Coordinates of C-alpha atoms in Angstrom, one line a residue:
X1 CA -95.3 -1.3 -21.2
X2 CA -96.4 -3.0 -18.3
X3 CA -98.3 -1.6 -15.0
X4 CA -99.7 -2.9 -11.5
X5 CA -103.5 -2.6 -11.6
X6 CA -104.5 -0.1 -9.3
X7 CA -107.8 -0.7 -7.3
X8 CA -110.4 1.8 -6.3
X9 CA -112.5 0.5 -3.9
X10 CA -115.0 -1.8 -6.2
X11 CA -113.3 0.0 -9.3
X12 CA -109.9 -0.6 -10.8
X13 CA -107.4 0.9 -13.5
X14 CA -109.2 -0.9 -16.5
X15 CA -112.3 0.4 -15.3
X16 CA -111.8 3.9 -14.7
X17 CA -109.3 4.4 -17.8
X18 CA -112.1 5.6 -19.9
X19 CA -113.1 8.3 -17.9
X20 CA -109.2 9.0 -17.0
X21 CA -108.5 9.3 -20.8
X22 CA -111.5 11.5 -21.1
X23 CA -110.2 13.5 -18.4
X24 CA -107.1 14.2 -19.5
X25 CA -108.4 14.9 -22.9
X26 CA -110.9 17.6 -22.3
X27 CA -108.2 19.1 -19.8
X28 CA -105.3 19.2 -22.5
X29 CA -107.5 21.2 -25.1
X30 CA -108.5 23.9 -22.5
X31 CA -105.8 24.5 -21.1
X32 CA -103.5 23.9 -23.7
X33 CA -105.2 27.3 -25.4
X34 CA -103.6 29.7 -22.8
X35 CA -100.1 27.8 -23.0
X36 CA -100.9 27.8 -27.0
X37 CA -100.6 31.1 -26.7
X38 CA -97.8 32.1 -25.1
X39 CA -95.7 29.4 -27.1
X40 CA -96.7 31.0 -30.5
X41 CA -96.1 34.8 -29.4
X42 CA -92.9 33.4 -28.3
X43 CA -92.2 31.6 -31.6
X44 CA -93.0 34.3 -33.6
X45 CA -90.8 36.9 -31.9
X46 CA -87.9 33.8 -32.3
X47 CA -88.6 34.0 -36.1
X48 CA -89.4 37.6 -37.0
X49 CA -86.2 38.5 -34.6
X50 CA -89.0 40.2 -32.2
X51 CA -88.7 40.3 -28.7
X52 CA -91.8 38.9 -28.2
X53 CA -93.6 38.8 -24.8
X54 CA -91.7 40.1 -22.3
X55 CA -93.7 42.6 -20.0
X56 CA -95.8 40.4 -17.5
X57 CA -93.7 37.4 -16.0
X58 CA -90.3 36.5 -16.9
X59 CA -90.4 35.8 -20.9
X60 CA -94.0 36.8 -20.3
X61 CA -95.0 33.3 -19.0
X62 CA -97.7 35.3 -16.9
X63 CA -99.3 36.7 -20.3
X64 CA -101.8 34.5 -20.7
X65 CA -103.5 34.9 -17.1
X66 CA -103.2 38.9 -17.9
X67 CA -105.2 38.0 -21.0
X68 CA -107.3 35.8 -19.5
X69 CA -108.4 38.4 -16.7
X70 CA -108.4 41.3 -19.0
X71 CA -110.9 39.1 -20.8
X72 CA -113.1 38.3 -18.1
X73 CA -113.3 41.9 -16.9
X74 CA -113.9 43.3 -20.1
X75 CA -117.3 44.9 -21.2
X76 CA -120.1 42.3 -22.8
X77 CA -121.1 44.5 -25.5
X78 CA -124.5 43.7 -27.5
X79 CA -124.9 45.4 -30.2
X80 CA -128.2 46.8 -31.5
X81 CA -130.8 44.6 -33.8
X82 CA -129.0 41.0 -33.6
X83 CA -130.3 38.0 -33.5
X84 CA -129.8 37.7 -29.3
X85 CA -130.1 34.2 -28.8
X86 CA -128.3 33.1 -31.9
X87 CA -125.3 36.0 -31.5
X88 CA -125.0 34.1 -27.8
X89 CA -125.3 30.3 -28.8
X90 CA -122.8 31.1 -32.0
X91 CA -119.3 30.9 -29.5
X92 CA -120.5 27.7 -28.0
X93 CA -121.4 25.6 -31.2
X94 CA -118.3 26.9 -32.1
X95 CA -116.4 25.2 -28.9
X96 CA -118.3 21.8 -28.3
X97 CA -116.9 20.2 -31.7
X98 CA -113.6 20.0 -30.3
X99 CA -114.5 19.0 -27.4
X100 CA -116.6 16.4 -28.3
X101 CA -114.2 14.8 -30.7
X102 CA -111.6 14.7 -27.8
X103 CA -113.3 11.7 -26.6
X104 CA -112.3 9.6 -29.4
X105 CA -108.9 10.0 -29.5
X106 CA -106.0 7.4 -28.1
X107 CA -103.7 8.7 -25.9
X108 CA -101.6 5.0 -25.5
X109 CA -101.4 1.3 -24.8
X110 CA -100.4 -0.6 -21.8
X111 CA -100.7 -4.2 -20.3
X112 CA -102.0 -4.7 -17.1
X113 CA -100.6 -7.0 -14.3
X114 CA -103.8 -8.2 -13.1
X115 CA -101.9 -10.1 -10.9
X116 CA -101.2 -14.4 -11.0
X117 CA -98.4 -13.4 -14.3
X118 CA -101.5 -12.6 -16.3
X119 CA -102.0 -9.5 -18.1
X120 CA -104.4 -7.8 -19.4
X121 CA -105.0 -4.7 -22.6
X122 CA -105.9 -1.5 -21.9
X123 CA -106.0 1.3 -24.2
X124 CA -106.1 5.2 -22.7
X125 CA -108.9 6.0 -25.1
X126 CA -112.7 7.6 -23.7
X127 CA -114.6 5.5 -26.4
X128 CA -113.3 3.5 -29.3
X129 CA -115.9 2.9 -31.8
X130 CA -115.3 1.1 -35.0
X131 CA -116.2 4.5 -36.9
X132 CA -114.0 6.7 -35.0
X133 CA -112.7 8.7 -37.6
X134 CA -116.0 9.7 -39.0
X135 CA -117.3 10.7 -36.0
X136 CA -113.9 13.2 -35.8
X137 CA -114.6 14.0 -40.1
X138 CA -118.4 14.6 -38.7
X139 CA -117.6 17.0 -36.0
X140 CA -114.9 19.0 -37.7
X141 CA -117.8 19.9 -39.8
X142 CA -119.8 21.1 -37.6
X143 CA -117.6 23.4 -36.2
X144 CA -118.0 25.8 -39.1
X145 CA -122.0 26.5 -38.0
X146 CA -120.5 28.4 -35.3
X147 CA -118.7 30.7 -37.1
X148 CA -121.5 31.3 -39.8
X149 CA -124.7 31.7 -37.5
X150 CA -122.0 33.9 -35.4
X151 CA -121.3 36.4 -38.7
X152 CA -124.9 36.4 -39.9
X153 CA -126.6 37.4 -36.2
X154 CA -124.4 40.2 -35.7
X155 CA -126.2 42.6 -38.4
X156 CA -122.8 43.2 -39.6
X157 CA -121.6 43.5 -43.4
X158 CA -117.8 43.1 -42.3
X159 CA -119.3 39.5 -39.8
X160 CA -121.8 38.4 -42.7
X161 CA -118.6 38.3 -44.9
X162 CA -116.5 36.6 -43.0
X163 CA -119.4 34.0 -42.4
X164 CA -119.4 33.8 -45.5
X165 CA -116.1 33.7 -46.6
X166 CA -116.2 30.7 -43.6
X167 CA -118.5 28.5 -45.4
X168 CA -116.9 28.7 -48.8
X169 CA -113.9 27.4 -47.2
X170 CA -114.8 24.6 -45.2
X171 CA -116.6 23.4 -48.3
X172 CA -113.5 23.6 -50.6
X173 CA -111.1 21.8 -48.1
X174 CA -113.2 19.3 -46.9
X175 CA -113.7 17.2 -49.8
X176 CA -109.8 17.4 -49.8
X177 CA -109.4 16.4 -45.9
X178 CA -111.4 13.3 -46.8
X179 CA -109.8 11.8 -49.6
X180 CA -106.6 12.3 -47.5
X181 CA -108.1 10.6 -44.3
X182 CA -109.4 7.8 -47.0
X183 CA -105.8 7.0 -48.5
X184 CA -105.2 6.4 -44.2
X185 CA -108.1 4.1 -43.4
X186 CA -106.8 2.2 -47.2
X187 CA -103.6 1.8 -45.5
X188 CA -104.3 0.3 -42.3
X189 CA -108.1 -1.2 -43.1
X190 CA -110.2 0.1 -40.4
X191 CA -112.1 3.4 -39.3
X192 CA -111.1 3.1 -35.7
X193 CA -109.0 5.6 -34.2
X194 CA -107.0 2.7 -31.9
X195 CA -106.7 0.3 -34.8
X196 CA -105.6 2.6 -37.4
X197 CA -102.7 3.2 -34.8
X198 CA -102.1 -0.3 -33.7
X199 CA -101.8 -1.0 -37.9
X200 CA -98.9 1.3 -37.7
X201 CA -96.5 -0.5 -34.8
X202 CA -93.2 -1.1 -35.5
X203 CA -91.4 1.9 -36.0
X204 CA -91.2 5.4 -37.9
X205 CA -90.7 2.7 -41.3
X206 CA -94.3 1.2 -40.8
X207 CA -96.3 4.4 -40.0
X208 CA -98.6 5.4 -42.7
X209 CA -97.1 8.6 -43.8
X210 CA -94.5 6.0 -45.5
X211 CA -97.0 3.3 -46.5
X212 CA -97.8 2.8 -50.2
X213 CA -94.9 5.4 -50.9
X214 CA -94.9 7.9 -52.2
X215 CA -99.0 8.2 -51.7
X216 CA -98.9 8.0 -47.9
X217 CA -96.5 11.1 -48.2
X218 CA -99.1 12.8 -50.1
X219 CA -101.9 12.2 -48.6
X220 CA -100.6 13.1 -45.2
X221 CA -99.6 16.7 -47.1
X222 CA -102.9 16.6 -48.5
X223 CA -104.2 16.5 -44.8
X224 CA -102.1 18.8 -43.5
X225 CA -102.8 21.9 -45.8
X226 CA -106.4 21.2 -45.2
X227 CA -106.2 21.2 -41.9
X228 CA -104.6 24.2 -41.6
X229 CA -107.7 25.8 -44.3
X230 CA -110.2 24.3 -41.5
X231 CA -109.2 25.6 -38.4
X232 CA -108.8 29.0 -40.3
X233 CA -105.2 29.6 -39.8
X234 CA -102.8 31.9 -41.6
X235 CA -102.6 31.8 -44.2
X236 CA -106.1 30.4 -44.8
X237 CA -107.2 32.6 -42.3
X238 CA -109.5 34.5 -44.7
X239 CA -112.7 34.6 -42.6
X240 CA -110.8 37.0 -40.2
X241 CA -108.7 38.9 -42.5
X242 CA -108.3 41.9 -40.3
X243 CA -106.3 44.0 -43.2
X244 CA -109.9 43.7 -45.0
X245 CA -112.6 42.4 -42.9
X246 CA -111.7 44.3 -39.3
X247 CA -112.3 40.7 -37.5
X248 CA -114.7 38.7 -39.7
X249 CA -117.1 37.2 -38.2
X250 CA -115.7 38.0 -34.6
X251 CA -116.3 42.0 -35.5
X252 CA -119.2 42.3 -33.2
X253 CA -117.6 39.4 -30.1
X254 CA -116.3 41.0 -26.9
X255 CA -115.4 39.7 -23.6
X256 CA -116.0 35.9 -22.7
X257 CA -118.0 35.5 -26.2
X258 CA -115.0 36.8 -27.8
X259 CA -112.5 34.4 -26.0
X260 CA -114.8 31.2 -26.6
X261 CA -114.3 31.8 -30.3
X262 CA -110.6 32.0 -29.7
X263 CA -110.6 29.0 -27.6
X264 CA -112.2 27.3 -30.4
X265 CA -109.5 27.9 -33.0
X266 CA -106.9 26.4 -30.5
X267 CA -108.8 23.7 -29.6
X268 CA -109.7 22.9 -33.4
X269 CA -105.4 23.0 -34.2
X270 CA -105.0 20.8 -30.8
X271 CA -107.4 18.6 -32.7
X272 CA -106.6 18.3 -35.7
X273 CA -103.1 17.8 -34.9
X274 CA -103.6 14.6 -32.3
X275 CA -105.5 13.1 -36.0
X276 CA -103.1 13.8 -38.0
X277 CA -100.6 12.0 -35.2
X278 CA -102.6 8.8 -35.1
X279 CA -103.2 8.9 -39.0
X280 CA -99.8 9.5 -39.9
X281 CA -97.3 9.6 -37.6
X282 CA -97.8 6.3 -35.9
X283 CA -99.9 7.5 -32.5
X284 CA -98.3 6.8 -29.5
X285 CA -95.7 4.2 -31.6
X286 CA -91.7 4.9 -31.0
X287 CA -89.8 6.1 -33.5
X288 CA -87.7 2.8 -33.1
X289 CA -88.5 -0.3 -31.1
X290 CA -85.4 0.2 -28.9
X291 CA -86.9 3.6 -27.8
X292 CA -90.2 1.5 -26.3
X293 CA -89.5 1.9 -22.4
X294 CA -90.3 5.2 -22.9
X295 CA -94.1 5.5 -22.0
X296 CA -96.8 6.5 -25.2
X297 CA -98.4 9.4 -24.0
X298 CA -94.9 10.7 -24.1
X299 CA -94.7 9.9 -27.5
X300 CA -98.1 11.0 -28.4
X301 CA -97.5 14.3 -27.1
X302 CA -94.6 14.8 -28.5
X303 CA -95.6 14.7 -31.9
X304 CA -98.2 16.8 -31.4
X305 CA -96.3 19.5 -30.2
X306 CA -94.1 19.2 -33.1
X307 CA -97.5 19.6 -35.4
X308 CA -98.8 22.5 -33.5
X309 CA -95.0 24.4 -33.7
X310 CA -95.5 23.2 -37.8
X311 CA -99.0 25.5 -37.3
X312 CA -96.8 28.6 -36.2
X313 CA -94.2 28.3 -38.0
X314 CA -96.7 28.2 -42.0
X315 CA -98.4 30.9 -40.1
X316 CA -94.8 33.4 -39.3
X317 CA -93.4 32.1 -42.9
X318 CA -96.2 32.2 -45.3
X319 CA -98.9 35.4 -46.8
X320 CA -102.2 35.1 -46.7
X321 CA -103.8 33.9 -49.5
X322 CA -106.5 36.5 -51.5
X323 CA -109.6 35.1 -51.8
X324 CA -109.3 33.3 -55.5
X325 CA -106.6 32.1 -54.5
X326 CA -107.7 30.3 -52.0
X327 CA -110.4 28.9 -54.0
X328 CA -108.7 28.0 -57.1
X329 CA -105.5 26.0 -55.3
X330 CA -108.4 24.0 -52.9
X331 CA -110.2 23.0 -56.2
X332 CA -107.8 23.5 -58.7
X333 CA -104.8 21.4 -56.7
X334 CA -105.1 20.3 -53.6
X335 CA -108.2 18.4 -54.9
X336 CA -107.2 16.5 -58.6
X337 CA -104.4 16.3 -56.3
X338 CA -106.0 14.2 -53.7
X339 CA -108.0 12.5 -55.9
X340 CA -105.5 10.8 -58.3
X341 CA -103.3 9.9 -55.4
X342 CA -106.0 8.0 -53.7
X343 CA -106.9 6.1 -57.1
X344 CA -103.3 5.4 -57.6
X345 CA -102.9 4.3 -53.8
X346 CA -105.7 2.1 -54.4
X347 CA -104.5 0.6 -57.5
X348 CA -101.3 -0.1 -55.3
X349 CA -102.9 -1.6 -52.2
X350 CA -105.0 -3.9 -54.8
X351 CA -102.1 -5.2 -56.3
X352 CA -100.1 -5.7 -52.9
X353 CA -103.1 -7.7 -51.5
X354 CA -102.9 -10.0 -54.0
X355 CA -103.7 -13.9 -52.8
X356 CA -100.4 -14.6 -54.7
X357 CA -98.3 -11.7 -53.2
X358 CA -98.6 -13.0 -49.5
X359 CA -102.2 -10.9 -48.7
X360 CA -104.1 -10.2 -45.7
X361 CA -107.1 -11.6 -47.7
X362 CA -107.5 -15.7 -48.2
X363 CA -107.3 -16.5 -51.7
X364 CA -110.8 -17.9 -52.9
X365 CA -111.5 -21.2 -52.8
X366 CA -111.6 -23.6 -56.0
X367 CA -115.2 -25.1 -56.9
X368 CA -114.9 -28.9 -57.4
X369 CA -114.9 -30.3 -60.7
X370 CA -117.5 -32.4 -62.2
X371 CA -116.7 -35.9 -62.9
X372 CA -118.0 -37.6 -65.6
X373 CA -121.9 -38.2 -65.7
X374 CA -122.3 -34.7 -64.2
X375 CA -121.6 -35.7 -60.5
X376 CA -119.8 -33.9 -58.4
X377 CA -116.7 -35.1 -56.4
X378 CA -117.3 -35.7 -53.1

């Protein structure tokens, strides 16, 4: 898709994209959360046949501001004999990850008219590096440090379990998240968020979650049920069982503090479900080349919503898990699981990439033989 190049004074539209992409970024995760919220009280009243909200605003659009003010107004409780300045820094290493991570993701392609019928590439990403998606693998990690030093300041048996409970987790399913972000990069040969989804152009037919079938398929359902175990959602959401734990490690959180965490899980599902869109599901690509006058960031974010309703819909259809349970399928399955499709996906890549089978890779070339005498040919 094609656009006039828009100057700024000194600046134009290539050179303020980064910080536009950035911008829109950072704003889609906040305020995403309140609108999050309302579309999952909504969708669970559709499924459980519940009314849902319906009190404040018509189809209680207005909701989230209620909860947003009741929030803020609230009472910032301390409670006695925590660690203060690790029970306040817990909500915000909790929040930057997210944050942080939304500066790598692509949003969309276009060409440029720079005028003179010349064009020019620009990509609506904040910073493309060549290891984007370990930077995104990084941060996800981190995001569980929040949660644990929040549980163990608050000098509460009910917080230190959920921390806990927390850790264990993110240590089972992250060695499965890997391996299913690996069998990705295999497919389309580089770590960078933008490349992995210009490998995938062409149509829903060449996105990875079909490449090297059925192992993209897998992999992508690997991903997916580790996700959902990361960003603590039912029916992973263990840490915050309230049927055994009152809130986990949010027992002791009121007021702002309280809402940060919340914002945090949001964020972490917004996420997590614009990676899985680039990995899988072909970024900002069509679903058919005929469909490509519609702009990408359409496309982008249309996927993702369809992700985030998948996130609702596990969490008003499925249990949660006891505690083995959750342990023995994230080692026990989802693992071996993970594993022997990304050996087997390997094995398959090899073979396509064959000099003989038409591969990316130039076949070697042949040493010259020796003539007679020991000379070799010229």
């Amino acid at each position: 898709m094609t656009i006039p190049n828009i100057s700024f004074g000194p600046f134009d539209l290539v050179a303020v994209a980064p910080y536009v992409a950035l911008g829109l970024m950072l704003a889609t995760v906040l305020l995403a959360v309140p609108v999050l919220t309302w579309f999952e009280r909504v969708t669970l009243g559709l499924i459980h046949d519940r009314l849902g909200p319906n009190r404040v605003g018509p189809r209680g659009l207005l909701q989230p501001i209620a909860d947003g003010i009741k929030l803020f107004f609230k009472e910032d409780i301390l409670p006695s004999n925590v660690d203060r300045r690790i029970f306040y820094l817990a909500p915000a290493i909790s929040m930057m990850p997210p944050l942080v991570a939304a500066a790598l993701i692509p949003l969309g392609d276009f060409r440029v008219d720079m005028g003179g019928g010349q064009t020019r590439p620009l990509t609506l990403v904040a910073a493309d590096i060549n290891v984007g998606i370990l930077w995104v693998l990084g941060l996800a990690s981190l995001q569980v440090y929040g949660l644990i030093l929040g549980g163990w300041s608050s000098n509460n048996k009910y917080s230190l379990l959920g921390a806990l409970r927390s850790s264990a987790q993110a240590i089972s399913y992250e060695l499965a998240l890997s391996l299913g972000v690996l069998m990705a990069v295999l497919m389309s040969h580089s770590m960078s968020l933008v490349q992995i989804v210009q490998s995938q152009t062409g149509g829903i037919m060449h996105w990875n979650i079909l490449g090297l079938f059925p192992f993209g398929l897998v992999a992508a359902g690997v991903y997916a049920i580790a996700a959902v175990a990361e960003t603590n959602r039912a029916p992973f959401d263990l840490p915050e069982a309230e049927s055994e734990l009152v809130a986990g490690y949010q027992t002791e959180y009121s007021s702002m503090k309280f809402a940060i965490f919340f914002m945090s899980e949001y964020a972490a599902v917004v996420i997590g479900s614009c990676v899985a869109v680039v990995l899988w599901l072909g970024g900002w690509d069509p679903i058919h080349p005929v469909l490509g006058f519609i702009p990408g960031p359409l496309w982008f974010a249309g996927k993702v919503l369809l992700l985030i309703f998948a996130f609702v819909w596990v969490r008003s259809t499925l249990p949660r898990f006891r505690y083995d349970q959750l342990m023995r399928f994230g080692w026990m399955r989802l693992l071996p699981v993970a594993l022997v499709a990304l050996m087997l996906a390997a094995a398959m890549s090899a073979y396509r990439t064959d000099p003989s089978a038409g591969s990316r890779i130039p076949p070697k070339p042949e040493k010259p033989k020796p003539l007679m005498g020991g000379t070799q040919s010229l």
